[in-house]
Short mmCIF file of C-alpha atoms and ligand atoms in Angstrom, two decimals:
data_model
loop_
_atom_site.label_atom_id
_atom_site.label_comp_id
_atom_site.label_asym_id
_atom_site.label_seq_id
_atom_site.Cartn_x
_atom_site.Cartn_y
_atom_site.Cartn_z
CA MET D 26 -15.67 -23.50 51.92
CA LEU D 27 -15.57 -26.41 49.65
CA ASN D 28 -12.61 -28.33 48.67
CA VAL D 29 -11.26 -29.71 46.15
CA GLY D 30 -8.41 -32.19 47.16
CA LYS D 31 -4.45 -30.99 46.36
CA ILE D 32 -3.03 -32.76 43.69
CA GLU D 33 0.81 -33.54 43.51
CA ASN D 34 1.63 -32.30 40.05
CA GLY D 35 -0.53 -29.69 38.21
CA ILE D 36 -0.95 -26.40 37.47
CA VAL D 37 -3.13 -24.45 39.54
CA LEU D 38 -4.58 -21.51 37.97
CA ASP D 39 -6.06 -19.67 41.30
CA HIS D 40 -7.36 -15.21 41.40
CA ILE D 41 -10.31 -15.54 38.11
CA HIS D 42 -12.12 -13.34 38.26
CA ALA D 43 -15.15 -14.90 39.50
CA GLY D 44 -17.05 -16.31 36.29
CA ARG D 45 -14.27 -15.97 33.60
CA GLY D 46 -12.30 -20.11 35.28
CA MET D 47 -15.31 -21.67 32.45
CA SER D 48 -13.67 -19.43 29.42
CA ILE D 49 -10.14 -20.07 30.67
CA TYR D 50 -11.33 -23.55 30.46
CA HIS D 51 -12.06 -23.44 26.93
CA HIS D 52 -10.04 -21.19 25.78
CA LEU D 53 -7.12 -23.97 27.59
CA GLN D 54 -8.65 -26.97 25.51
CA LEU D 55 -8.46 -28.71 28.78
CA ASN D 56 -11.96 -30.69 27.52
CA LYS D 57 -9.60 -33.12 25.40
CA LEU D 58 -7.77 -33.53 28.41
CA GLU D 59 -7.21 -36.87 29.78
CA CYS D 60 -5.64 -36.14 32.73
CA PRO D 61 -8.24 -34.47 35.92
CA VAL D 62 -9.76 -31.04 35.75
CA ALA D 63 -11.77 -29.31 38.58
CA ILE D 64 -13.16 -26.25 38.90
CA ILE D 65 -14.24 -23.90 41.68
CA LYS D 66 -17.06 -21.49 40.84
CA ASN D 67 -17.73 -18.35 43.42
CA ALA D 68 -14.42 -19.36 45.81
CA ARG D 69 -14.24 -17.62 48.35
CA SER D 70 -11.48 -14.86 48.24
CA ASN D 71 -10.61 -11.75 51.10
CA ILE D 72 -8.84 -9.80 47.92
CA MET D 73 -11.55 -10.39 45.17
CA GLY D 74 -15.20 -11.70 47.20
CA LYS D 75 -15.56 -13.91 44.56
CA LYS D 76 -12.67 -16.36 42.29
CA ASP D 77 -12.44 -18.96 40.23
CA ILE D 78 -10.45 -21.43 40.59
CA LEU D 79 -8.76 -24.36 37.70
CA LYS D 80 -6.83 -27.45 38.95
CA ILE D 81 -4.72 -29.37 36.96
CA GLU D 82 -3.62 -32.59 37.73
CA THR D 83 -0.66 -33.15 34.77
CA ASP D 84 2.37 -32.59 33.02
CA ALA D 85 2.93 -27.74 33.53
CA GLU D 86 4.53 -28.20 30.43
CA SER D 87 2.29 -30.23 28.40
CA ILE D 88 -0.87 -26.85 28.30
CA ASN D 89 0.86 -23.64 26.89
CA LEU D 90 -0.54 -20.84 28.99
CA ASP D 91 -0.41 -17.81 27.38
CA VAL D 92 -3.56 -17.17 26.62
CA ILE D 93 -4.50 -16.59 29.81
CA PRO D 94 -3.72 -13.73 30.31
CA PHE D 95 -5.19 -12.57 27.49
CA ILE D 96 -8.76 -13.98 28.93
CA ASP D 97 -8.41 -12.49 32.63
CA PRO D 98 -4.54 -10.41 32.83
CA ASP D 99 -4.72 -11.68 36.80
CA VAL D 100 -4.79 -14.87 37.18
CA THR D 101 -1.70 -16.61 39.29
CA VAL D 102 0.03 -19.58 37.50
CA ASN D 103 1.06 -21.71 40.38
CA ILE D 104 2.88 -25.27 38.90
CA ILE D 105 3.16 -27.69 41.22
CA ARG D 106 5.28 -31.10 41.90
CA ASN D 107 5.56 -33.51 44.90
CA GLY D 108 3.46 -31.73 46.03
CA GLU D 109 4.69 -28.46 46.52
CA LEU D 110 4.98 -25.29 45.41
CA VAL D 111 7.81 -25.22 42.72
CA MET D 112 6.46 -21.35 41.27
CA LYS D 113 4.14 -19.09 41.57
CA LYS D 114 4.59 -16.45 37.76
CA ARG D 115 2.07 -13.99 35.86
CA ILE D 116 2.15 -13.85 31.99
CA GLN D 117 3.31 -11.21 29.66
CA LEU D 118 0.57 -10.63 27.39
CA PRO D 119 1.69 -12.87 24.28
CA LYS D 120 2.33 -10.45 21.60
CA GLU D 121 0.56 -12.74 18.38
CA ILE D 122 -2.47 -15.15 19.53
CA ARG D 123 -2.51 -17.77 17.40
CA ASN D 124 -5.65 -20.18 16.50
CA VAL D 125 -7.30 -19.72 19.10
CA ILE D 126 -9.68 -17.41 18.78
CA ARG D 127 -11.93 -15.85 16.19
CA CYS D 128 -12.02 -13.02 14.30
CA ASN D 129 -15.44 -11.02 14.41
CA ASN D 130 -16.02 -9.12 11.93
CA PRO D 131 -18.05 -10.58 8.88
CA ARG D 132 -16.80 -9.13 7.05
CA CYS D 133 -13.11 -10.10 7.53
CA ILE D 134 -11.72 -13.04 5.21
CA THR D 135 -10.50 -15.76 7.59
CA THR D 136 -15.21 -16.60 8.15
CA ILE D 137 -15.11 -18.02 4.75
CA GLU D 138 -11.07 -18.88 3.52
CA GLN D 139 -10.21 -22.73 4.55
CA GLY D 140 -7.88 -23.66 6.66
CA ILE D 141 -6.42 -20.48 7.81
CA GLN D 142 -4.42 -19.36 10.42
CA HIS D 143 -6.31 -16.94 12.96
CA ILE D 144 -4.08 -14.94 14.48
CA PHE D 145 -4.81 -11.26 17.11
CA TYR D 146 -1.85 -9.14 17.92
CA LEU D 147 -1.24 -7.57 20.89
CA ALA D 148 -2.16 -3.11 19.15
CA ASP D 149 -2.52 -1.50 22.42
CA THR D 150 -1.08 -2.80 25.51
CA ARG D 151 -2.65 -0.44 28.26
CA SER D 152 -6.01 -0.98 27.33
CA ASN D 153 -4.24 -4.81 26.51
CA ILE D 154 -6.32 -4.58 22.89
CA TYR D 155 -6.16 -7.38 19.96
CA ARG D 156 -6.47 -7.06 16.50
CA CYS D 157 -7.08 -9.28 13.82
CA ARG D 158 -3.92 -9.47 11.52
CA TYR D 159 -6.16 -9.37 8.41
CA CYS D 160 -8.75 -6.91 9.04
CA ASP D 161 -7.38 -4.58 12.25
CA GLU D 162 -10.61 -5.47 13.65
CA LYS D 163 -10.31 -5.22 17.25
CA TYR D 164 -11.55 -8.68 19.27
CA THR D 165 -14.40 -8.71 21.65
CA GLU D 166 -15.22 -11.62 23.63
CA GLN D 167 -19.02 -12.51 22.26
CA GLU D 168 -21.58 -14.29 24.42
CA THR D 169 -20.81 -17.79 23.36
CA ASP D 170 -23.11 -20.99 24.19
CA TRP D 171 -20.54 -23.31 25.96
CA MET N 19 9.59 -11.25 -1.94
CA ARG N 20 7.99 -7.92 -1.74
CA HIS N 21 3.78 -7.23 -1.15
CA ILE N 22 2.29 -4.08 -0.80
CA LEU N 23 -0.70 -4.09 1.35
CA THR N 24 -1.33 -1.13 3.24
CA PRO N 25 0.16 2.60 2.06
CA LEU N 26 2.47 2.23 5.84
CA ASP N 27 4.43 -1.07 4.17
CA PHE N 28 6.52 1.71 2.68
CA LYS N 29 9.40 4.25 4.89
CA THR N 30 8.69 7.49 3.19
CA GLN N 31 12.18 7.05 2.09
CA GLU N 32 11.13 4.44 -0.51
CA LEU N 33 8.17 6.71 -0.70
CA ASP N 34 10.19 9.41 -1.96
CA ALA N 35 12.01 6.51 -4.56
CA LEU N 36 8.68 4.88 -5.65
CA PHE N 37 7.43 8.73 -6.24
CA ASP N 38 10.57 9.62 -7.66
CA LEU N 39 10.61 6.54 -10.43
CA ALA N 40 7.36 7.50 -11.33
CA ALA N 41 8.05 10.80 -12.44
CA ASP N 42 10.66 9.94 -13.82
CA ILE N 43 8.25 7.47 -15.78
CA GLU N 44 5.99 10.25 -16.81
CA ALA N 45 8.60 13.08 -18.15
CA ASN N 46 10.48 9.72 -20.58
CA PRO N 47 7.74 7.19 -20.87
CA GLN N 48 9.94 5.14 -24.07
CA LYS N 49 12.53 5.09 -21.09
CA TYR N 50 10.48 2.29 -19.81
CA ALA N 51 8.77 1.10 -23.05
CA ASN N 52 10.35 -2.34 -22.60
CA ALA N 53 11.40 -2.54 -18.96
CA CYS N 54 9.16 -6.18 -18.12
CA ARG N 55 9.10 -7.20 -21.43
CA GLY N 56 8.07 -11.21 -20.20
CA LYS N 57 7.05 -10.25 -17.38
CA LYS N 58 2.69 -10.99 -16.82
CA LEU N 59 0.93 -9.54 -14.39
CA ALA N 60 -2.09 -11.56 -13.38
CA THR N 61 -5.14 -9.43 -12.48
CA LEU N 62 -7.33 -11.10 -10.00
CA PHE N 63 -10.57 -9.41 -9.26
CA TYR N 64 -13.50 -10.90 -6.90
CA GLU N 65 -14.73 -7.73 -7.64
CA PRO N 66 -15.90 -5.63 -10.23
CA SER N 67 -13.58 -2.30 -11.03
CA THR N 68 -13.66 -1.80 -13.99
CA ARG N 69 -11.38 1.54 -13.68
CA THR N 70 -8.68 -0.19 -10.85
CA ARG N 71 -8.59 -3.24 -13.45
CA LEU N 72 -7.58 -1.25 -15.93
CA SER N 73 -5.07 0.74 -15.04
CA THR N 74 -3.40 -1.29 -13.40
CA GLU N 75 -3.53 -3.67 -16.41
CA THR N 76 -2.41 0.01 -18.71
CA ALA N 77 0.61 -0.21 -15.79
CA MET N 78 1.78 -2.99 -17.08
CA LEU N 79 0.70 -2.33 -21.35
CA ASN N 80 2.93 0.65 -20.36
CA LEU N 81 6.25 -0.65 -19.13
CA GLY N 82 6.49 -3.89 -22.29
CA GLY N 83 4.58 -6.49 -20.23
CA SER N 84 1.14 -8.45 -20.71
CA THR N 85 -1.56 -8.61 -17.96
CA MET N 86 -3.70 -11.94 -18.01
CA GLY N 87 -6.71 -12.73 -14.81
CA PHE N 88 -10.63 -12.57 -14.13
CA SER N 89 -12.29 -9.02 -13.52
CA ASP N 90 -15.10 -11.46 -11.51
CA ALA N 91 -15.17 -14.43 -9.29
CA THR N 92 -18.29 -15.72 -11.69
CA SER N 93 -15.94 -16.07 -14.74
CA SER N 94 -13.43 -18.13 -13.34
CA SER N 95 -12.25 -21.04 -9.95
CA VAL N 96 -13.79 -19.20 -7.18
CA SER N 97 -16.64 -19.23 -8.39
CA LYS N 98 -16.15 -23.29 -7.72
CA GLY N 99 -14.66 -22.28 -4.06
CA GLU N 100 -11.38 -22.39 -4.27
CA SER N 101 -9.12 -20.69 -1.84
CA VAL N 102 -7.48 -17.57 -2.25
CA ALA N 103 -4.84 -19.52 -1.29
CA ASP N 104 -5.15 -22.00 -4.25
CA THR N 105 -6.24 -19.68 -6.97
CA ILE N 106 -2.74 -18.03 -5.29
CA ARG N 107 -0.61 -20.96 -5.48
CA THR N 108 -2.02 -21.68 -8.92
CA VAL N 109 -1.00 -18.70 -9.92
CA SER N 110 1.96 -18.69 -8.79
CA CYS N 111 2.99 -20.72 -11.31
CA PHE N 112 1.57 -18.93 -14.66
CA ALA N 113 2.57 -15.02 -13.46
CA ASP N 114 5.33 -13.43 -12.62
CA ILE N 115 3.16 -10.46 -10.18
CA ALA N 116 -0.11 -10.82 -9.30
CA ALA N 117 -2.93 -7.74 -8.60
CA ILE N 118 -5.47 -9.10 -5.89
CA ARG N 119 -9.34 -7.65 -5.30
CA HIS N 120 -11.43 -9.12 -2.44
CA PRO N 121 -14.76 -8.02 -0.54
CA LYS N 122 -13.72 -10.23 1.79
CA GLU N 123 -10.77 -7.89 4.27
CA GLY N 124 -8.02 -9.02 4.46
CA ALA N 125 -7.86 -11.21 1.60
CA ALA N 126 -4.82 -9.96 0.05
CA MET N 127 -2.93 -11.04 3.24
CA VAL N 128 -3.66 -14.43 2.94
CA ALA N 129 -2.39 -14.40 -0.74
CA THR N 130 1.37 -12.92 0.31
CA GLN N 131 1.25 -15.51 3.44
CA VAL N 132 1.37 -19.05 0.57
CA SER N 133 2.80 -16.52 -2.95
CA ARG N 134 5.36 -17.68 -4.46
CA ILE N 135 5.37 -13.55 -6.48
CA PRO N 136 5.14 -9.75 -5.04
CA ILE N 137 1.04 -9.18 -4.11
CA ILE N 138 -0.62 -6.20 -5.51
CA ASN N 139 -3.51 -4.91 -2.88
CA CYS N 140 -6.24 -3.68 -5.25
CA GLY N 141 -8.68 -4.01 -2.54
CA ASP N 142 -9.04 -5.67 0.22
CA GLY N 143 -12.93 -4.63 1.30
CA GLY N 144 -13.66 -1.48 3.48
CA HIS N 145 -9.72 -2.20 4.72
CA GLN N 146 -7.60 -1.27 2.07
CA HIS N 147 -6.52 0.49 -1.01
CA PRO N 148 -2.75 1.23 -1.02
CA THR N 149 -2.63 1.66 -5.06
CA GLN N 150 -5.14 4.76 -4.51
CA THR N 151 -3.20 6.20 -1.78
CA LEU N 152 -0.04 5.86 -3.37
CA THR N 153 -1.77 7.91 -6.74
CA ASP N 154 -3.36 9.99 -4.68
CA MET N 155 0.24 11.22 -3.30
CA PHE N 156 1.62 11.40 -6.66
CA THR N 157 -0.64 13.38 -7.85
CA ILE N 158 -0.41 16.03 -4.42
CA ARG N 159 3.37 15.62 -4.92
CA SER N 160 3.19 15.83 -8.86
CA LEU N 161 0.71 19.86 -8.20
CA MET N 162 2.47 21.20 -5.31
CA GLY N 163 6.21 19.33 -6.20
CA ARG N 164 5.40 18.48 -2.50
CA LEU N 165 3.74 16.41 0.21
CA ASN N 166 4.51 18.48 3.31
CA HIS N 167 3.09 22.20 4.81
CA MET N 168 -0.07 21.48 4.15
CA THR N 169 -3.99 21.95 4.72
CA ILE N 170 -6.14 19.12 3.26
CA GLY N 171 -9.28 19.00 3.29
CA LEU N 172 -11.39 16.24 3.53
CA CYS N 173 -15.28 16.58 1.87
CA GLY N 174 -18.22 13.72 2.36
CA ASP N 175 -18.33 10.10 3.59
CA LEU N 176 -15.72 9.96 6.05
CA LYS N 177 -17.52 7.61 7.88
CA PHE N 178 -16.64 4.35 4.92
CA GLY N 179 -14.29 6.18 3.60
CA ARG N 180 -11.58 3.80 2.88
CA THR N 181 -9.20 6.06 0.32
CA VAL N 182 -9.33 9.22 3.26
CA HIS N 183 -8.72 6.28 6.19
CA SER N 184 -5.94 5.62 4.39
CA LEU N 185 -4.80 9.33 2.47
CA ILE N 186 -5.05 10.58 6.41
CA ASP N 187 -2.83 7.41 7.68
CA ALA N 188 -0.39 8.51 4.39
CA MET N 189 -0.37 12.09 5.11
CA SER N 190 0.08 12.36 8.96
CA ARG N 191 3.28 10.80 8.17
CA TYR N 192 4.45 14.33 6.48
CA GLU N 193 5.88 17.87 8.55
CA GLY N 194 3.64 19.70 8.95
CA ILE N 195 -0.19 18.45 7.55
CA ARG N 196 -2.92 19.67 8.35
CA PHE N 197 -6.61 18.02 8.26
CA VAL N 198 -10.29 19.26 8.10
CA PHE N 199 -12.85 17.46 8.12
CA ILE N 200 -16.61 17.93 6.63
CA SER N 201 -19.00 15.86 6.46
CA PRO N 202 -22.61 15.42 8.30
CA LYS N 203 -22.82 14.39 11.68
CA GLU N 204 -23.38 11.12 10.56
CA LEU N 205 -20.39 10.23 8.30
CA ARG N 206 -18.10 11.72 10.79
CA ILE N 207 -14.43 10.92 10.97
CA PRO N 208 -14.67 7.56 12.61
CA GLU N 209 -12.73 7.84 16.60
CA TYR N 210 -9.95 6.17 16.41
CA ILE N 211 -9.41 7.65 13.47
CA PHE N 212 -9.13 10.88 16.66
CA GLU N 213 -7.69 9.36 18.49
CA ARG N 214 -4.50 8.34 16.66
CA LEU N 215 -3.81 12.31 14.79
CA ASP N 216 -3.50 13.71 19.19
CA GLU N 217 -1.52 11.21 19.94
CA HIS N 218 0.69 11.73 17.33
CA ASP N 219 0.07 15.85 17.91
CA ILE N 220 -1.83 16.29 14.27
CA GLN N 221 -3.98 19.43 13.93
CA TYR N 222 -6.84 19.81 12.19
CA ASP N 223 -10.11 20.43 11.90
CA GLU N 224 -13.68 19.59 11.54
CA PHE N 225 -16.54 21.58 9.35
CA ILE N 226 -19.59 20.64 7.91
CA LYS N 227 -19.95 22.94 5.43
CA LEU N 228 -17.96 23.30 2.60
CA GLU N 229 -17.98 27.01 1.65
CA ASP N 230 -17.26 27.67 5.00
CA VAL N 231 -13.34 26.48 5.30
CA ILE N 232 -12.66 26.11 0.80
CA GLY N 233 -11.21 28.90 1.00
CA LYS N 234 -8.16 27.28 3.89
CA LEU N 235 -7.43 24.24 1.37
CA ASP N 236 -3.88 23.88 -0.23
CA ILE N 237 -6.25 20.05 -2.04
CA LEU N 238 -9.56 19.77 -1.09
CA TYR N 239 -10.09 15.47 -1.29
CA MET N 240 -14.43 14.98 -2.44
CA THR N 241 -15.59 11.65 -2.23
CA ARG N 242 -19.56 10.45 -3.24
CA VAL N 243 -21.42 9.06 -0.29
CA GLN N 244 -22.42 5.42 -1.32
CA ARG N 245 -24.83 3.13 -1.08
CA GLU N 246 -23.61 0.84 -0.06
CA ARG N 247 -23.38 1.95 2.90
CA PHE N 248 -27.29 2.66 4.82
CA PHE N 249 -28.61 0.01 5.45
CA ASN N 250 -31.97 2.19 5.06
CA GLU N 251 -32.36 3.52 1.59
CA GLU N 252 -34.09 7.35 3.15
CA ASP N 253 -31.16 8.18 5.07
CA TYR N 254 -28.89 7.82 1.77
CA VAL N 255 -30.89 10.26 -0.12
CA ARG N 256 -30.60 12.46 1.90
CA LEU N 257 -26.94 12.19 2.88
CA LYS N 258 -26.29 11.63 -1.16
CA ASP N 259 -26.81 14.84 -2.50
CA PHE N 260 -25.03 16.87 0.57
CA TYR N 261 -22.26 18.36 -0.63
CA VAL N 262 -22.02 19.74 -4.41
CA LEU N 263 -19.71 21.60 -4.97
CA ASN N 264 -19.64 23.86 -7.75
CA LYS N 265 -18.83 27.33 -9.94
CA ARG N 266 -20.05 29.62 -6.89
CA ILE N 267 -18.26 27.70 -3.96
CA MET N 268 -14.82 27.10 -5.83
CA ARG N 269 -15.66 30.75 -6.00
CA LYS N 270 -14.42 31.21 -2.60
CA ALA N 271 -11.31 28.68 -2.77
CA LYS N 272 -7.46 29.37 -3.48
CA ASN N 273 -6.34 30.44 -6.69
CA ASN N 274 -4.59 27.15 -6.26
CA MET N 275 -5.59 24.30 -4.85
CA PHE N 276 -6.65 21.39 -5.93
CA VAL N 277 -9.39 18.80 -6.56
CA LEU N 278 -9.09 15.44 -6.30
CA HIS N 279 -11.79 12.38 -6.12
CA PRO N 280 -10.94 8.47 -6.21
CA LEU N 281 -13.84 8.16 -9.01
CA PRO N 282 -16.28 7.75 -9.90
CA ARG N 283 -18.73 10.79 -8.86
CA VAL N 284 -22.08 11.15 -9.34
CA ASN N 285 -23.22 14.63 -8.07
CA GLU N 286 -20.56 15.19 -5.30
CA ILE N 287 -18.52 17.42 -8.65
CA SER N 288 -20.82 19.67 -10.75
CA VAL N 289 -19.97 19.65 -14.25
CA GLU N 290 -19.27 22.76 -14.35
CA VAL N 291 -16.25 22.60 -12.26
CA ASP N 292 -14.95 20.51 -14.25
CA ASN N 293 -13.32 23.25 -17.03
CA ASP N 294 -11.86 25.12 -13.90
CA PRO N 295 -8.40 24.84 -14.03
CA ARG N 296 -7.82 23.47 -10.15
CA ALA N 297 -10.09 20.70 -10.68
CA ALA N 298 -7.34 17.60 -10.76
CA TYR N 299 -9.34 14.55 -10.76
CA PHE N 300 -8.98 13.92 -14.02
CA ARG N 301 -5.04 13.93 -14.09
CA GLN N 302 -4.68 11.64 -10.53
CA VAL N 303 -6.53 8.96 -13.34
CA GLN N 304 -2.68 9.37 -15.42
CA TYR N 305 -1.19 10.02 -12.38
CA GLY N 306 -2.45 7.30 -10.74
CA VAL N 307 -0.87 4.82 -13.56
CA TYR N 308 2.35 6.22 -13.70
CA ALA N 309 2.17 5.28 -9.64
CA ARG N 310 1.03 1.66 -10.24
CA MET N 311 3.89 1.50 -13.49
CA ALA N 312 6.75 2.70 -10.08
CA LEU N 313 5.38 0.22 -8.14
CA ILE N 314 5.13 -2.65 -10.65
CA LEU N 315 8.72 -2.01 -11.20
CA THR N 316 9.48 -2.07 -7.39
CA LEU N 317 8.30 -5.30 -5.50
CA LEU N 318 9.95 -6.95 -9.86
CA GLY N 319 12.96 -5.25 -8.19
CA ILE N 320 13.61 -3.92 -11.83
CA HIS N 321 15.58 -0.96 -12.63
CA VAL N 322 16.37 0.06 -15.77
CA ASN N 323 19.13 2.35 -16.34
CA GLU N 324 20.08 5.61 -18.58
CA ASP N 325 20.49 4.06 -21.62
CA GLY N 326 17.54 2.13 -21.41
CA THR N 327 18.94 -1.55 -20.72
CA VAL N 328 17.05 -3.28 -17.62
CA THR N 329 18.56 -5.12 -14.43
CA GLN N 330 17.29 -7.21 -11.93
CA THR N 331 17.83 -8.02 -8.78
CA PRO N 332 15.82 -10.18 -5.65
CA VAL N 333 14.07 -7.45 -3.93
CA GLU N 334 14.00 -8.93 -0.10
ZN1 ZN M 6 -10.32 -10.43 10.92
#
């Protein structure tokens, strides 16, 4: 198993479905951070077979993690302080997602209006469906070239 | 501040009050002739819709108010690329209430985010058109004397017809409503509406031929098949005259059934039906003016007392 050093202070996102690590990386805008970030792809997992892991060495409060369950509801968030695991949790699906994803409906006002908030609401908690606040269109993730 | 973006923005009790008001306006138009004196309505039509614009402006004029605005995007600052939000910020300084129509879905919601005056959504693309739904509901209530316990047939383009979808949503809230969907296979109701009806245990049936079911209906809501919804001309030509309501088919309908249509009609209702007392689509236009008058008063918080004096209270 590939070994990436333990972190002293920060966040470890574990049990990410293999292949979704990069998506979480981009939605959390980790590319904008100055701190060390490790992305481990296709790590072996007893439960999942393969999984992705993200390690972020930063103050845990500085990142808004709300969007994670929207991309992958099975992710566990581990908060590490002074080398110790201080909290392990799953994050609830947010009722609303602001300015993280964009509406794919070409007829939606958000595709042309400048300076608009991109808002999605949780329409169905059983199937995790989010809809655009403006046009009510269901959000579906598009293939993106990261 | 109160706006209307979808027909569901009003609870059924609020709709009852609004329709009571519309009925009082119909019975006593003089009482309301000066209710909006000094008030200005801005009609911001980013795409042309003469019928809706004239109906909304007539409503304001009948209340003694005045109107201003633009009737398509080319004749306004919009053509210079101004955002919806900036247009509304500006218009908020001129008018007391604004009616907006826009080809993009959600445009009216953008307007409500920055507006200092009530916003009426007069159609945002294929999304919502609440004043048409209020018109349809007030027409049904006026003709039938109630909004519950009836069978409503919807015929034509049920796939893309937003007026149909809004009417289903709005009427689903009343007890004892049964829907009959009459459409060619290609223009069936979208799946999510069936799911919603199933979830709320609302009864519905589906038919392809209008003759097979017209005898069971209390209301027949006809729609036209719109060319702009089709990707190829062939499909449009094949489906556009799929339904033609004529005297022969009307003979199979109940004597107390009513035919509604959001207009404009093309061939789906033969002109020979126009003189049938059950043809209510032109009365529907008149009912639309009363419904919009009641809506303007409600959003502005204007109450007309029995003696004709006016009180205005801020609307939460
Ligand atoms: Zn949208």
